[in-house]
Amino acid sequence: MAAQPLLKAEKISKAFPGVQALDQVSFDLEEGEVHALVGANGAGKSTLIKILAGVYPKDSGRIYLDGQEVDHYNPRQARVMGISYIPQEPVLVPQMNVAHNLLLGKEPTFKRLPFLIDNRALQCQARAILSELEIDCPQHVPISRLS
């Protein structure tokens, strides 16, 4: 018996006012596979990815993760499930520093106070990311002050 796909999108449709962005698109992803979505502007590539990442709700269709149907989730819940995406045009917050921009939306928090950012852990994680990428950049500098 064949293994279930890691991710399966089945007959996904999405319309915006005046535009049918996706019309019954199906997509399977097996563990270890790499895919490229290729198509003209307006073909629905970003819309499909944003639906899978919980940014947009689908109008119809089904999404399965490890064989279990998942529905009505947001980007934070999608990240917990292991689904995330990197936008084509990264959005940076000019007033925030490098460390906060690197971990925007994924900030470490305190276990007992999950609504407070753990700045020490944030700095440590940012330092590790910059080191791994071999980027020599002061993480405390606001993005607006960088070239």
PDB file of C-alpha atoms in Angstrom:
ATOM      1  CA  MET A   1       0.000   0.000   0.000  1.00  0.00           C
ATOM      2  CA  ALA A   2       1.389   3.418  -0.985  1.00  0.00           C
ATOM      3  CA  ALA A   3       2.162   5.940   1.741  1.00  0.00           C
ATOM      4  CA  GLN A   4      -0.079   8.985   2.123  1.00  0.00           C
ATOM      5  CA  PRO A   5       1.277  12.215   0.654  1.00  0.00           C
ATOM      6  CA  LEU A   6       2.745  14.540   3.259  1.00  0.00           C
ATOM      7  CA  LEU A   7       0.477  17.299   1.926  1.00  0.00           C
ATOM      8  CA  LYS A   8      -2.478  16.920  -0.403  1.00  0.00           C
ATOM      9  CA  ALA A   9      -4.590  19.729  -1.812  1.00  0.00           C
ATOM     10  CA  GLU A  10      -7.692  18.459  -3.562  1.00  0.00           C
ATOM     11  CA  LYS A  11      -9.871  20.548  -5.906  1.00  0.00           C
ATOM     12  CA  ILE A  12      -8.983  23.884  -4.276  1.00  0.00           C
ATOM     13  CA  SER A  13     -10.928  26.883  -5.579  1.00  0.00           C
ATOM     14  CA  LYS A  14     -10.652  30.543  -4.650  1.00  0.00           C
ATOM     15  CA  ALA A  15     -12.308  33.626  -6.109  1.00  0.00           C
ATOM     16  CA  PHE A  16     -11.725  37.279  -5.413  1.00  0.00           C
ATOM     17  CA  PRO A  17     -14.173  39.973  -6.564  1.00  0.00           C
ATOM     18  CA  GLY A  18     -14.218  39.700 -10.354  1.00  0.00           C
ATOM     19  CA  VAL A  19     -11.440  37.067 -10.548  1.00  0.00           C
ATOM     20  CA  GLN A  20     -11.438  33.267 -10.295  1.00  0.00           C
ATOM     21  CA  ALA A  21      -7.904  32.833  -8.921  1.00  0.00           C
ATOM     22  CA  LEU A  22      -8.004  29.020  -8.554  1.00  0.00           C
ATOM     23  CA  ASP A  23     -10.426  26.568 -10.138  1.00  0.00           C
ATOM     24  CA  GLN A  24     -10.272  23.053  -8.654  1.00  0.00           C
ATOM     25  CA  VAL A  25      -6.485  22.844  -8.332  1.00  0.00           C
ATOM     26  CA  SER A  26      -5.035  19.621  -6.946  1.00  0.00           C
ATOM     27  CA  PHE A  27      -1.487  19.203  -5.639  1.00  0.00           C
ATOM     28  CA  ASP A  28       0.381  16.440  -3.778  1.00  0.00           C
ATOM     29  CA  LEU A  29       3.681  16.717  -1.950  1.00  0.00           C
ATOM     30  CA  GLU A  30       5.620  13.662  -0.832  1.00  0.00           C
ATOM     31  CA  GLU A  31       8.232  13.833   1.910  1.00  0.00           C
ATOM     32  CA  GLY A  32      11.590  14.966   0.548  1.00  0.00           C
ATOM     33  CA  GLU A  33      10.184  16.366  -2.700  1.00  0.00           C
ATOM     34  CA  VAL A  34      10.864  19.832  -4.007  1.00  0.00           C
ATOM     35  CA  HIS A  35       8.377  21.502  -6.343  1.00  0.00           C
ATOM     36  CA  ALA A  36       8.405  24.668  -8.417  1.00  0.00           C
ATOM     37  CA  LEU A  37       5.139  26.406  -9.240  1.00  0.00           C
ATOM     38  CA  VAL A  38       5.541  28.048 -12.624  1.00  0.00           C
ATOM     39  CA  GLY A  39       3.058  30.145 -14.526  1.00  0.00           C
ATOM     40  CA  ALA A  40       2.117  33.559 -15.821  1.00  0.00           C
ATOM     41  CA  ASN A  41       1.274  36.467 -13.537  1.00  0.00           C
ATOM     42  CA  GLY A  42      -2.229  35.934 -12.212  1.00  0.00           C
ATOM     43  CA  ALA A  43      -2.127  32.152 -12.689  1.00  0.00           C
ATOM     44  CA  GLY A  44      -2.820  31.547  -8.975  1.00  0.00           C
ATOM     45  CA  LYS A  45       0.598  30.384  -7.753  1.00  0.00           C
ATOM     46  CA  SER A  46       0.737  32.761  -4.797  1.00  0.00           C
ATOM     47  CA  THR A  47      -2.940  32.227  -4.027  1.00  0.00           C
ATOM     48  CA  LEU A  48      -2.433  28.454  -3.719  1.00  0.00           C
ATOM     49  CA  ILE A  49       0.599  28.902  -1.471  1.00  0.00           C
ATOM     50  CA  LYS A  50      -1.226  31.435   0.716  1.00  0.00           C
ATOM     51  CA  ILE A  51      -4.174  29.069   1.096  1.00  0.00           C
ATOM     52  CA  LEU A  52      -1.860  26.220   2.128  1.00  0.00           C
ATOM     53  CA  ALA A  53      -0.080  28.574   4.583  1.00  0.00           C
ATOM     54  CA  GLY A  54      -3.368  29.703   6.158  1.00  0.00           C
ATOM     55  CA  VAL A  55      -3.215  33.283   4.881  1.00  0.00           C
ATOM     56  CA  TYR A  56      -6.360  32.965   2.704  1.00  0.00           C
ATOM     57  CA  PRO A  57      -9.327  30.660   3.295  1.00  0.00           C
ATOM     58  CA  LYS A  58     -10.209  28.396   0.380  1.00  0.00           C
ATOM     59  CA  ASP A  59     -13.674  28.673  -1.143  1.00  0.00           C
ATOM     60  CA  SER A  60     -13.900  24.927  -1.754  1.00  0.00           C
ATOM     61  CA  GLY A  61     -11.782  21.803  -1.799  1.00  0.00           C
ATOM     62  CA  ARG A  62      -9.895  19.853   0.844  1.00  0.00           C
ATOM     63  CA  ILE A  63      -6.421  19.954   2.345  1.00  0.00           C
ATOM     64  CA  TYR A  64      -4.819  16.917   3.980  1.00  0.00           C
ATOM     65  CA  LEU A  65      -1.677  16.871   6.096  1.00  0.00           C
ATOM     66  CA  ASP A  66      -0.248  13.423   6.860  1.00  0.00           C
ATOM     67  CA  GLY A  67      -3.551  11.924   5.705  1.00  0.00           C
ATOM     68  CA  GLN A  68      -5.682  14.014   8.088  1.00  0.00           C
ATOM     69  CA  GLU A  69      -7.980  16.712   6.736  1.00  0.00           C
ATOM     70  CA  VAL A  70      -7.132  20.181   8.045  1.00  0.00           C
ATOM     71  CA  ASP A  71      -9.424  23.158   7.667  1.00  0.00           C
ATOM     72  CA  HIS A  72      -9.910  26.715   8.894  1.00  0.00           C
ATOM     73  CA  TYR A  73      -6.398  27.427  10.142  1.00  0.00           C
ATOM     74  CA  ASN A  74      -4.394  30.632  10.319  1.00  0.00           C
ATOM     75  CA  PRO A  75      -0.694  31.228   9.515  1.00  0.00           C
ATOM     76  CA  ARG A  76       0.402  30.647  13.121  1.00  0.00           C
ATOM     77  CA  GLN A  77      -1.443  27.307  13.249  1.00  0.00           C
ATOM     78  CA  ALA A  78      -0.025  26.413   9.830  1.00  0.00           C
ATOM     79  CA  ARG A  79       3.531  27.018  11.107  1.00  0.00           C
ATOM     80  CA  VAL A  80       2.850  24.711  14.069  1.00  0.00           C
ATOM     81  CA  MET A  81       1.729  22.068  11.548  1.00  0.00           C
ATOM     82  CA  GLY A  82       4.979  22.619   9.618  1.00  0.00           C
ATOM     83  CA  ILE A  83       3.611  24.762   6.776  1.00  0.00           C
ATOM     84  CA  SER A  84       5.076  28.176   6.089  1.00  0.00           C
ATOM     85  CA  TYR A  85       6.112  30.252   3.136  1.00  0.00           C
ATOM     86  CA  ILE A  86       8.481  33.084   2.330  1.00  0.00           C
ATOM     87  CA  PRO A  87       6.766  35.905   0.438  1.00  0.00           C
ATOM     88  CA  GLN A  88       8.174  37.022  -2.920  1.00  0.00           C
ATOM     89  CA  GLU A  89       8.385  40.550  -1.557  1.00  0.00           C
ATOM     90  CA  PRO A  90       9.537  40.311   2.061  1.00  0.00           C
ATOM     91  CA  VAL A  91       7.910  42.930   4.239  1.00  0.00           C
ATOM     92  CA  LEU A  92      10.254  44.581   6.703  1.00  0.00           C
ATOM     93  CA  VAL A  93       9.271  46.860   9.560  1.00  0.00           C
ATOM     94  CA  PRO A  94      11.673  49.817   9.266  1.00  0.00           C
ATOM     95  CA  GLN A  95      11.303  50.876  12.919  1.00  0.00           C
ATOM     96  CA  MET A  96      12.164  47.412  14.227  1.00  0.00           C
ATOM     97  CA  ASN A  97      15.691  46.141  14.537  1.00  0.00           C
ATOM     98  CA  VAL A  98      17.278  43.314  12.549  1.00  0.00           C
ATOM     99  CA  ALA A  99      16.603  40.667  15.226  1.00  0.00           C
ATOM    100  CA  HIS A 100      12.905  41.503  15.501  1.00  0.00           C
ATOM    101  CA  ASN A 101      12.505  41.536  11.697  1.00  0.00           C
ATOM    102  CA  LEU A 102      14.257  38.161  11.366  1.00  0.00           C
ATOM    103  CA  LEU A 103      11.846  36.518  13.793  1.00  0.00           C
ATOM    104  CA  LEU A 104       8.726  38.551  13.013  1.00  0.00           C
ATOM    105  CA  GLY A 105       5.705  36.363  13.713  1.00  0.00           C
ATOM    106  CA  LYS A 106       7.906  33.675  15.293  1.00  0.00           C
ATOM    107  CA  GLU A 107       9.135  35.563  18.326  1.00  0.00           C
ATOM    108  CA  PRO A 108      10.094  33.406  21.314  1.00  0.00           C
ATOM    109  CA  THR A 109       7.919  34.026  24.352  1.00  0.00           C
ATOM    110  CA  PHE A 110       7.987  33.094  28.020  1.00  0.00           C
ATOM    111  CA  LYS A 111       6.178  29.848  28.897  1.00  0.00           C
ATOM    112  CA  ARG A 112       4.317  31.400  31.818  1.00  0.00           C
ATOM    113  CA  LEU A 113       3.686  34.687  29.981  1.00  0.00           C
ATOM    114  CA  PRO A 114       3.181  33.672  26.332  1.00  0.00           C
ATOM    115  CA  PHE A 115       2.104  37.206  25.393  1.00  0.00           C
ATOM    116  CA  LEU A 116       5.556  38.633  26.268  1.00  0.00           C
ATOM    117  CA  ILE A 117       8.526  38.359  23.919  1.00  0.00           C
ATOM    118  CA  ASP A 118      11.623  36.784  25.446  1.00  0.00           C
ATOM    119  CA  ASN A 119      14.163  39.322  24.155  1.00  0.00           C
ATOM    120  CA  ARG A 120      17.167  37.342  25.381  1.00  0.00           C
ATOM    121  CA  ALA A 121      16.030  34.267  23.432  1.00  0.00           C
ATOM    122  CA  LEU A 122      15.161  36.457  20.441  1.00  0.00           C
ATOM    123  CA  GLN A 123      18.678  37.956  20.373  1.00  0.00           C
ATOM    124  CA  CYS A 124      20.212  34.490  20.722  1.00  0.00           C
ATOM    125  CA  GLN A 125      18.129  33.059  17.848  1.00  0.00           C
ATOM    126  CA  ALA A 126      18.833  36.065  15.628  1.00  0.00           C
ATOM    127  CA  ARG A 127      22.569  35.797  16.342  1.00  0.00           C
ATOM    128  CA  ALA A 128      22.451  32.099  15.358  1.00  0.00           C
ATOM    129  CA  ILE A 129      20.608  32.852  12.099  1.00  0.00           C
ATOM    130  CA  LEU A 130      23.022  35.622  11.133  1.00  0.00           C
ATOM    131  CA  SER A 131      25.989  33.396  11.995  1.00  0.00           C
ATOM    132  CA  GLU A 132      24.641  30.473   9.983  1.00  0.00           C
ATOM    133  CA  LEU A 133      24.141  32.764   6.982  1.00  0.00           C
ATOM    134  CA  GLU A 134      27.612  34.262   7.569  1.00  0.00           C
ATOM    135  CA  ILE A 135      26.144  37.770   7.724  1.00  0.00           C
ATOM    136  CA  ASP A 136      28.030  40.324   9.767  1.00  0.00           C
ATOM    137  CA  CYS A 137      25.247  42.711  10.706  1.00  0.00           C
ATOM    138  CA  PRO A 138      24.461  44.370  14.029  1.00  0.00           C
ATOM    139  CA  GLN A 139      21.132  42.912  15.097  1.00  0.00           C
ATOM    140  CA  HIS A 140      20.190  45.834  17.336  1.00  0.00           C
ATOM    141  CA  VAL A 141      20.159  48.401  14.490  1.00  0.00           C
ATOM    142  CA  PRO A 142      16.745  49.454  13.119  1.00  0.00           C
ATOM    143  CA  ILE A 143      16.199  48.263   9.540  1.00  0.00           C
ATOM    144  CA  SER A 144      15.636  51.884   8.448  1.00  0.00           C
ATOM    145  CA  ARG A 145      19.298  52.666   9.229  1.00  0.00           C
ATOM    146  CA  LEU A 146      20.675  49.913   6.981  1.00  0.00           C
ATOM    147  CA  SER A 147      21.459  50.211   3.280  1.00  0.00           C
TER     148      SER A 147
END
